[in-house]
Amino acid sequence: MTIYDVPRLLRAGSSGLYRLDAYPDNSRMRRLCVIRHTRFFRVDVAGRLTRRAFLKACARGMHFPGWFGQNWDALSDCLTDLTWAPANAYLVVLEGAQGFAAAAPPNFRRALKIFEDAALAWSQRGVRFQVVVSSDEARNPLTLLREL
């Protein structure tokens, strides 16, 4: 998926994980989300090479409540209960994830599974929850994600 596919994703895409082969234009994405009544979260995970650093970046980027426990179960709980950020739809951009993917493949896969499970849970409630994982590397390690 390229940055030009993002409007189509917001218009017609289903819940799930997507790969973006570029760094997104966050101001443009925010504007598109406003138009589409979608809550936008930008999570900067560039340089976050450990599970703990990744979780902290998620907490900061998604404005998790103070009870967030800095572990995988707490991430799942927060992603499936966004009562502090009510919306009709959600778009989460995990920006710069290739470093975490390369440094800690099992943790990266676990994180993606948690985001994917959250997308499924929201979809079952009739709420679109899309996660875009961006990378600008020529050899993108994020091949396990679907294209739009």
CSV table of C-alpha atoms in Angstrom, one decimal:
chain,number,residue,atom,x,y,z
A,1,MET,CA,0.0,0.0,0.0
A,2,THR,CA,1.2,3.5,-0.8
A,3,ILE,CA,0.3,6.8,0.8
A,4,TYR,CA,-2.1,7.3,-2.0
A,5,ASP,CA,-4.2,4.3,-0.9
A,6,VAL,CA,-5.0,5.7,2.5
A,7,PRO,CA,-8.1,7.5,1.5
A,8,ARG,CA,-9.4,4.3,-0.1
A,9,LEU,CA,-8.5,2.4,3.1
A,10,LEU,CA,-10.5,4.9,5.2
A,11,ARG,CA,-13.4,4.8,2.8
A,12,ALA,CA,-13.8,1.1,2.1
A,13,GLY,CA,-11.2,-0.9,3.9
A,14,SER,CA,-12.1,-3.4,6.5
A,15,SER,CA,-10.7,-3.8,10.0
A,16,GLY,CA,-7.2,-5.3,10.2
A,17,LEU,CA,-3.5,-4.8,9.7
A,18,TYR,CA,-2.0,-3.1,6.6
A,19,ARG,CA,1.5,-2.4,5.5
A,20,LEU,CA,2.4,1.1,4.2
A,21,ASP,CA,5.6,1.2,2.2
A,22,ALA,CA,6.5,4.8,3.2
A,23,TYR,CA,6.3,7.1,6.2
A,24,PRO,CA,2.8,8.6,6.3
A,25,ASP,CA,2.0,12.3,6.0
A,26,ASN,CA,0.5,12.5,9.4
A,27,SER,CA,-1.2,15.9,9.0
A,28,ARG,CA,-2.9,14.7,5.8
A,29,MET,CA,-3.9,11.5,7.5
A,30,ARG,CA,-5.4,13.5,10.4
A,31,ARG,CA,-7.5,15.6,8.0
A,32,LEU,CA,-8.7,12.4,6.2
A,33,CYS,CA,-9.7,10.9,9.6
A,34,VAL,CA,-11.7,14.0,10.5
A,35,ILE,CA,-13.5,13.8,7.2
A,36,ARG,CA,-14.2,10.1,7.7
A,37,HIS,CA,-15.1,10.5,11.4
A,38,THR,CA,-12.2,8.2,12.4
A,39,ARG,CA,-10.1,8.6,15.5
A,40,PHE,CA,-6.4,8.8,14.5
A,41,PHE,CA,-3.5,7.6,16.7
A,42,ARG,CA,0.1,7.9,15.6
A,43,VAL,CA,2.5,5.6,17.5
A,44,ASP,CA,6.1,6.4,16.8
A,45,VAL,CA,8.0,3.1,17.3
A,46,ALA,CA,11.1,4.1,15.4
A,47,GLY,CA,14.1,3.1,17.4
A,48,ARG,CA,12.0,1.2,20.0
A,49,LEU,CA,13.9,-2.1,19.9
A,50,THR,CA,12.5,-3.8,23.1
A,51,ARG,CA,9.1,-4.9,24.2
A,52,ARG,CA,9.1,-2.4,27.0
A,53,ALA,CA,10.0,0.5,24.7
A,54,PHE,CA,7.4,-0.6,22.2
A,55,LEU,CA,4.7,-0.7,24.9
A,56,LYS,CA,5.7,2.7,26.2
A,57,ALA,CA,5.4,4.1,22.7
A,58,CYS,CA,1.9,2.6,22.3
A,59,ALA,CA,0.9,4.1,25.7
A,60,ARG,CA,2.1,7.5,24.7
A,61,GLY,CA,0.8,7.5,21.1
A,62,MET,CA,-2.6,6.2,22.0
A,63,HIS,CA,-3.0,8.1,25.3
A,64,PHE,CA,-3.6,5.0,27.4
A,65,PRO,CA,-5.0,5.6,30.9
A,66,GLY,CA,-2.8,5.5,34.0
A,67,TRP,CA,-3.7,1.9,34.8
A,68,PHE,CA,-1.9,0.6,31.7
A,69,GLY,CA,0.3,-2.2,33.0
A,70,GLN,CA,3.2,-2.1,30.5
A,71,ASN,CA,2.6,-5.8,29.4
A,72,TRP,CA,1.0,-7.7,26.5
A,73,ASP,CA,-2.2,-8.4,28.4
A,74,ALA,CA,-2.6,-4.7,29.3
A,75,LEU,CA,-2.0,-3.7,25.7
A,76,SER,CA,-4.8,-6.1,24.6
A,77,ASP,CA,-7.1,-4.7,27.3
A,78,CYS,CA,-6.4,-1.1,26.3
A,79,LEU,CA,-6.8,-1.8,22.6
A,80,THR,CA,-10.2,-3.5,23.0
A,81,ASP,CA,-11.5,-0.9,25.6
A,82,LEU,CA,-11.0,2.5,24.2
A,83,THR,CA,-13.6,4.2,26.5
A,84,TRP,CA,-11.2,7.2,27.0
A,85,ALA,CA,-11.2,7.7,23.2
A,86,PRO,CA,-14.7,7.0,21.9
A,87,ALA,CA,-15.1,7.0,18.1
A,88,ASN,CA,-17.1,5.4,15.3
A,89,ALA,CA,-13.8,4.1,13.7
A,90,TYR,CA,-10.1,4.0,14.5
A,91,LEU,CA,-6.9,4.3,12.5
A,92,VAL,CA,-3.6,3.4,14.3
A,93,VAL,CA,-0.4,4.2,12.5
A,94,LEU,CA,2.6,2.3,13.9
A,95,GLU,CA,5.3,4.4,12.4
A,96,GLY,CA,8.9,3.1,11.9
A,97,ALA,CA,8.2,-0.4,13.0
A,98,GLN,CA,11.0,-2.1,11.0
A,99,GLY,CA,13.6,-1.7,13.7
A,100,PHE,CA,11.5,-3.5,16.3
A,101,ALA,CA,10.5,-6.1,13.7
A,102,ALA,CA,14.2,-6.8,13.0
A,103,ALA,CA,15.5,-6.6,16.6
A,104,ALA,CA,12.8,-8.7,18.3
A,105,PRO,CA,10.8,-10.8,15.7
A,106,PRO,CA,8.9,-12.8,18.3
A,107,ASN,CA,7.8,-9.7,20.2
A,108,PHE,CA,6.9,-7.9,17.0
A,109,ARG,CA,4.8,-10.9,15.9
A,110,ARG,CA,3.1,-10.9,19.3
A,111,ALA,CA,2.4,-7.2,19.1
A,112,LEU,CA,0.9,-7.6,15.6
A,113,LYS,CA,-1.3,-10.5,16.8
A,114,ILE,CA,-2.6,-8.3,19.7
A,115,PHE,CA,-3.4,-5.5,17.3
A,116,GLU,CA,-5.0,-8.0,14.9
A,117,ASP,CA,-7.1,-9.5,17.7
A,118,ALA,CA,-8.2,-6.0,18.7
A,119,ALA,CA,-9.2,-5.3,15.1
A,120,LEU,CA,-11.3,-8.5,15.0
A,121,ALA,CA,-13.0,-7.6,18.3
A,122,TRP,CA,-13.9,-4.1,17.1
A,123,SER,CA,-15.1,-5.5,13.8
A,124,GLN,CA,-17.5,-7.8,15.6
A,125,ARG,CA,-18.9,-4.8,17.4
A,126,GLY,CA,-19.4,-3.0,14.0
A,127,VAL,CA,-16.5,-0.6,14.5
A,128,ARG,CA,-13.7,-0.3,12.0
A,129,PHE,CA,-10.3,-0.6,13.6
A,130,GLN,CA,-7.4,-0.4,11.1
A,131,VAL,CA,-3.7,-0.6,11.9
A,132,VAL,CA,-1.2,0.7,9.4
A,133,VAL,CA,2.4,-0.4,9.9
A,134,SER,CA,4.8,1.9,8.1
A,135,SER,CA,8.3,1.2,6.8
A,136,ASP,CA,10.4,3.1,4.3
A,137,GLU,CA,13.1,0.4,3.9
A,138,ALA,CA,13.7,-1.1,0.5
A,139,ARG,CA,13.7,-4.6,2.0
A,140,ASN,CA,10.6,-4.2,4.1
A,141,PRO,CA,10.5,-6.9,6.8
A,142,LEU,CA,6.8,-6.4,7.3
A,143,THR,CA,5.8,-8.9,4.6
A,144,LEU,CA,3.3,-10.7,6.8
A,145,LEU,CA,0.9,-7.8,6.6
A,146,ARG,CA,-1.7,-7.6,3.9
A,147,GLU,CA,-1.8,-5.0,1.2
A,148,LEU,CA,-4.8,-3.0,0.5
